[in-house]
Amino acid sequence: MACLPPSEPFQFLPPPVYTPSCDAPTYSVEPGPHEQRLALAACRHGRRHTPNGIFTRKSSGITIALRDQEEGMSHPTYGRGALIGGDIALKSTHGVISVTVKVEGHLSLAITEGVSTVITFLNQTNNVWKADEGSASTCPSMFPFEMTLPLGYQDGDRIRPLPPTYNAAYSGVPDLFINCNYTLSVRVVKARNLKLWRPQKTYVLLNISPYAIN
């Protein structure tokens, strides 16, 4: 049998030279000064920080205070399936026969040639208070309310997730403008001499931007 020559001892090569990497940026659940949320996934395990601010809007003798909002925001924000909760206060309850809260979602498309389309994909109403017929019940001056946003909306035979608040313009021939917005309105209906008169309406604009994509 032939003998093989002894193999050379195994040599370890030195590792390549690495350039030190930069530190990872500091993470924050809140957007920075030049950042904007596009979506916020709803937390099912209670781990996400819940803001404790109050958003207040007053108009026509009606005050609405919405809970669980960020301090200093110009509009409240919610996510898909979120609970909208707060309190409604009336400056005068004389003749009030009903109080309702409505959430609507609108999608509008427009082009520079003058053609536009508006679609109402969300229309949800909550009867907060209603007088009993034939009774002398008096509307309270303040009462809480709660209503839950749906996760999606019906589009033909499909259920689609609620779109986020969105506003964009696309240049072209023709130009295209797209707007998706949500509104929350409080309507107080009063009666005078046992007859309905022109209802008082107060609309509170909400930038819901459904912060939930899951």
Tab-separated table of C-alpha atoms in Angstrom:
chain	number	residue	atom	x	y	z
A	1	MET	CA	0.000	0.000	0.000
A	2	ALA	CA	1.358	3.386	-0.927
A	3	CYS	CA	1.781	5.866	1.837
A	4	LEU	CA	0.335	9.347	1.349
A	5	PRO	CA	2.543	12.249	2.246
A	6	PRO	CA	1.575	13.948	5.467
A	7	SER	CA	-0.902	16.783	4.892
A	8	GLU	CA	0.020	20.298	5.749
A	9	PRO	CA	-1.309	21.553	9.053
A	10	PHE	CA	-4.672	23.417	8.796
A	11	GLN	CA	-4.206	27.144	8.823
A	12	PHE	CA	-6.809	29.575	10.233
A	13	LEU	CA	-7.214	32.714	8.202
A	14	PRO	CA	-7.808	35.952	10.077
A	15	PRO	CA	-11.356	37.349	9.873
A	16	PRO	CA	-11.993	40.194	7.470
A	17	VAL	CA	-11.868	43.732	8.732
A	18	TYR	CA	-15.320	45.116	9.556
A	19	THR	CA	-16.259	48.756	9.680
A	20	PRO	CA	-18.084	49.574	12.921
A	21	SER	CA	-21.779	50.057	12.179
A	22	CYS	CA	-23.842	52.974	13.391
A	23	ASP	CA	-26.039	52.543	16.414
A	24	ALA	CA	-29.680	51.749	15.759
A	25	PRO	CA	-31.930	54.815	15.999
A	26	THR	CA	-33.857	55.336	19.201
A	27	TYR	CA	-37.297	53.780	18.834
A	28	SER	CA	-40.457	55.555	19.878
A	29	VAL	CA	-44.090	54.541	19.463
A	30	GLU	CA	-44.936	58.170	18.734
A	31	PRO	CA	-44.033	59.847	15.398
A	32	GLY	CA	-41.255	62.408	15.361
A	33	PRO	CA	-41.603	66.081	14.371
A	34	HIS	CA	-41.265	65.294	10.655
A	35	GLU	CA	-42.979	61.894	10.700
A	36	GLN	CA	-46.585	60.866	10.180
A	37	ARG	CA	-48.495	57.717	11.031
A	38	LEU	CA	-49.900	55.834	8.079
A	39	ALA	CA	-51.432	53.007	10.066
A	40	LEU	CA	-51.653	51.791	13.621
A	41	ALA	CA	-52.384	48.177	14.410
A	42	ALA	CA	-54.901	47.688	17.173
A	43	CYS	CA	-53.370	45.981	20.199
A	44	ARG	CA	-55.289	42.972	21.434
A	45	HIS	CA	-53.193	42.288	24.503
A	46	GLY	CA	-53.273	45.697	26.135
A	47	ARG	CA	-49.556	46.377	25.627
A	48	ARG	CA	-49.857	49.537	23.581
A	49	HIS	CA	-49.801	52.815	25.436
A	50	THR	CA	-53.271	54.330	25.625
A	51	PRO	CA	-53.332	58.137	25.638
A	52	ASN	CA	-55.300	59.741	28.434
A	53	GLY	CA	-55.982	63.161	26.943
A	54	ILE	CA	-59.407	64.696	26.318
A	55	PHE	CA	-60.366	66.262	22.985
A	56	THR	CA	-63.103	68.888	23.364
A	57	ARG	CA	-65.153	70.694	20.752
A	58	LYS	CA	-67.928	73.249	21.354
A	59	SER	CA	-70.532	74.555	18.925
A	60	SER	CA	-74.130	75.815	19.045
A	61	GLY	CA	-74.544	75.114	22.749
A	62	ILE	CA	-73.256	71.547	22.457
A	63	THR	CA	-69.979	70.331	23.939
A	64	ILE	CA	-68.449	66.966	23.105
A	65	ALA	CA	-65.465	65.557	24.998
A	66	LEU	CA	-63.721	62.493	23.547
A	67	ARG	CA	-61.583	60.300	25.788
A	68	ASP	CA	-58.259	58.533	25.152
A	69	GLN	CA	-56.753	61.172	22.876
A	70	GLU	CA	-53.265	62.617	22.535
A	71	GLU	CA	-52.765	65.996	24.174
A	72	GLY	CA	-52.525	68.989	21.875
A	73	MET	CA	-53.879	67.270	18.760
A	74	SER	CA	-56.092	69.263	16.385
A	75	HIS	CA	-58.192	66.189	15.558
A	76	PRO	CA	-58.914	62.942	17.390
A	77	THR	CA	-57.579	59.680	16.009
A	78	TYR	CA	-59.010	56.167	16.084
A	79	GLY	CA	-58.351	52.780	14.555
A	80	ARG	CA	-60.435	50.063	13.021
A	81	GLY	CA	-62.643	48.462	15.627
A	82	ALA	CA	-61.798	51.214	18.118
A	83	LEU	CA	-64.181	52.401	20.800
A	84	ILE	CA	-65.280	56.029	20.469
A	85	GLY	CA	-66.218	57.152	23.952
A	86	GLY	CA	-66.856	60.452	25.631
A	87	ASP	CA	-69.432	62.803	27.067
A	88	ILE	CA	-71.950	65.209	25.569
A	89	ALA	CA	-73.058	68.332	27.429
A	90	LEU	CA	-75.954	70.578	26.427
A	91	LYS	CA	-76.129	74.229	27.383
A	92	SER	CA	-79.933	74.083	27.258
A	93	THR	CA	-82.158	71.004	27.452
A	94	HIS	CA	-85.461	72.806	26.951
A	95	GLY	CA	-87.561	71.030	24.330
A	96	VAL	CA	-84.912	68.426	23.499
A	97	ILE	CA	-86.518	65.231	22.212
A	98	SER	CA	-83.499	63.329	20.848
A	99	VAL	CA	-79.715	63.321	20.710
A	100	THR	CA	-77.841	61.225	18.150
A	101	VAL	CA	-74.202	60.690	17.231
A	102	LYS	CA	-73.226	59.707	13.698
A	103	VAL	CA	-69.916	58.606	12.194
A	104	GLU	CA	-69.522	58.811	8.419
A	105	GLY	CA	-66.738	57.924	6.037
A	106	HIS	CA	-66.481	59.538	2.603
A	107	LEU	CA	-64.240	58.823	-0.373
A	108	SER	CA	-64.118	61.437	-3.126
A	109	LEU	CA	-62.423	61.364	-6.515
A	110	ALA	CA	-62.156	64.465	-8.686
A	111	ILE	CA	-60.356	65.476	-11.868
A	112	THR	CA	-59.567	68.897	-13.249
A	113	GLU	CA	-62.135	68.464	-16.020
A	114	GLY	CA	-64.865	68.916	-13.418
A	115	VAL	CA	-65.910	65.300	-12.958
A	116	SER	CA	-66.184	64.194	-9.324
A	117	THR	CA	-67.571	61.237	-7.408
A	118	VAL	CA	-68.307	60.948	-3.682
A	119	ILE	CA	-68.903	57.577	-2.042
A	120	THR	CA	-70.201	57.200	1.511
A	121	PHE	CA	-68.784	53.865	2.654
A	122	LEU	CA	-69.516	54.263	6.387
A	123	ASN	CA	-72.731	55.506	7.988
A	124	GLN	CA	-73.156	54.540	11.628
A	125	THR	CA	-75.656	56.178	14.008
A	126	ASN	CA	-75.976	55.877	17.767
A	127	ASN	CA	-79.159	57.102	19.462
A	128	VAL	CA	-77.717	58.572	22.631
A	129	TRP	CA	-81.003	59.769	24.134
A	130	LYS	CA	-84.628	59.924	23.047
A	131	ALA	CA	-87.693	61.175	24.892
A	132	ASP	CA	-90.479	58.684	25.528
A	133	GLU	CA	-93.598	59.459	23.537
A	134	GLY	CA	-96.408	60.851	25.649
A	135	SER	CA	-94.164	61.430	28.664
A	136	ALA	CA	-92.742	64.567	30.196
A	137	SER	CA	-89.216	63.175	30.427
A	138	THR	CA	-86.473	65.772	30.595
A	139	CYS	CA	-83.244	65.391	28.709
A	140	PRO	CA	-80.194	65.371	31.004
A	141	SER	CA	-77.685	68.165	30.533
A	142	MET	CA	-74.783	65.710	30.335
A	143	PHE	CA	-74.560	62.043	29.436
A	144	PRO	CA	-71.866	59.597	28.306
A	145	PHE	CA	-71.894	57.767	24.993
A	146	GLU	CA	-69.946	54.955	23.370
A	147	MET	CA	-69.901	53.474	19.894
A	148	THR	CA	-67.542	51.025	18.227
A	149	LEU	CA	-66.096	51.556	14.784
A	150	PRO	CA	-66.397	48.557	12.466
A	151	LEU	CA	-63.351	46.764	11.127
A	152	GLY	CA	-64.480	47.179	7.528
A	153	TYR	CA	-67.270	48.160	5.190
A	154	GLN	CA	-69.428	46.356	2.652
A	155	ASP	CA	-68.315	46.745	-0.954
A	156	GLY	CA	-70.646	44.659	-3.084
A	157	ASP	CA	-70.176	41.078	-1.969
A	158	ARG	CA	-66.874	41.786	-0.217
A	159	ILE	CA	-65.870	43.226	3.149
A	160	ARG	CA	-63.006	45.671	2.814
A	161	PRO	CA	-61.003	47.187	5.690
A	162	LEU	CA	-61.713	50.800	6.545
A	163	PRO	CA	-59.274	52.991	4.610
A	164	PRO	CA	-57.120	55.538	6.432
A	165	THR	CA	-57.719	59.253	6.222
A	166	TYR	CA	-55.984	60.255	3.005
A	167	ASN	CA	-55.553	63.312	0.822
A	168	ALA	CA	-53.464	63.254	-2.340
A	169	ALA	CA	-53.136	64.930	-5.720
A	170	TYR	CA	-51.653	63.325	-8.829
A	171	SER	CA	-50.467	65.431	-11.733
A	172	GLY	CA	-51.366	64.289	-15.192
A	173	VAL	CA	-53.779	64.844	-18.019
A	174	PRO	CA	-56.121	65.348	-16.324
A	175	ASP	CA	-55.045	65.898	-12.700
A	176	LEU	CA	-56.543	63.496	-10.161
A	177	PHE	CA	-57.500	64.368	-6.584
A	178	ILE	CA	-58.313	61.720	-3.972
A	179	ASN	CA	-59.692	62.420	-0.513
A	180	CYS	CA	-60.812	60.022	2.210
A	181	ASN	CA	-62.148	61.528	5.417
A	182	TYR	CA	-64.286	60.721	8.434
A	183	THR	CA	-66.691	62.943	10.340
A	184	LEU	CA	-68.475	62.605	13.640
A	185	SER	CA	-71.604	64.684	14.106
A	186	VAL	CA	-73.868	65.314	17.071
A	187	ARG	CA	-77.469	66.197	16.262
A	188	VAL	CA	-79.851	67.604	18.838
A	189	VAL	CA	-83.516	67.737	17.826
A	190	LYS	CA	-85.800	70.086	19.718
A	191	ALA	CA	-89.563	70.515	19.673
A	192	ARG	CA	-91.504	73.731	20.068
A	193	ASN	CA	-95.191	73.676	20.990
A	194	LEU	CA	-95.208	69.880	20.594
A	195	LYS	CA	-94.084	70.230	16.981
A	196	LEU	CA	-90.683	69.565	15.557
A	197	TRP	CA	-88.833	72.676	14.547
A	198	ARG	CA	-85.671	73.035	12.589
A	199	PRO	CA	-83.151	70.681	14.250
A	200	GLN	CA	-79.993	72.076	15.740
A	201	LYS	CA	-76.995	70.346	14.252
A	202	THR	CA	-73.410	70.373	15.369
A	203	TYR	CA	-70.717	68.660	13.335
A	204	VAL	CA	-67.434	67.748	14.955
A	205	LEU	CA	-64.746	66.912	12.419
A	206	LEU	CA	-62.585	63.937	13.310
A	207	ASN	CA	-59.367	62.881	11.654
A	208	ILE	CA	-60.021	59.216	12.385
A	209	SER	CA	-57.324	57.899	10.048
A	210	PRO	CA	-58.127	54.335	11.019
A	211	TYR	CA	-54.839	53.403	12.581
A	212	ALA	CA	-55.323	49.683	12.086
A	213	ILE	CA	-54.249	47.711	9.055
A	214	ASN	CA	-54.299	44.202	10.527
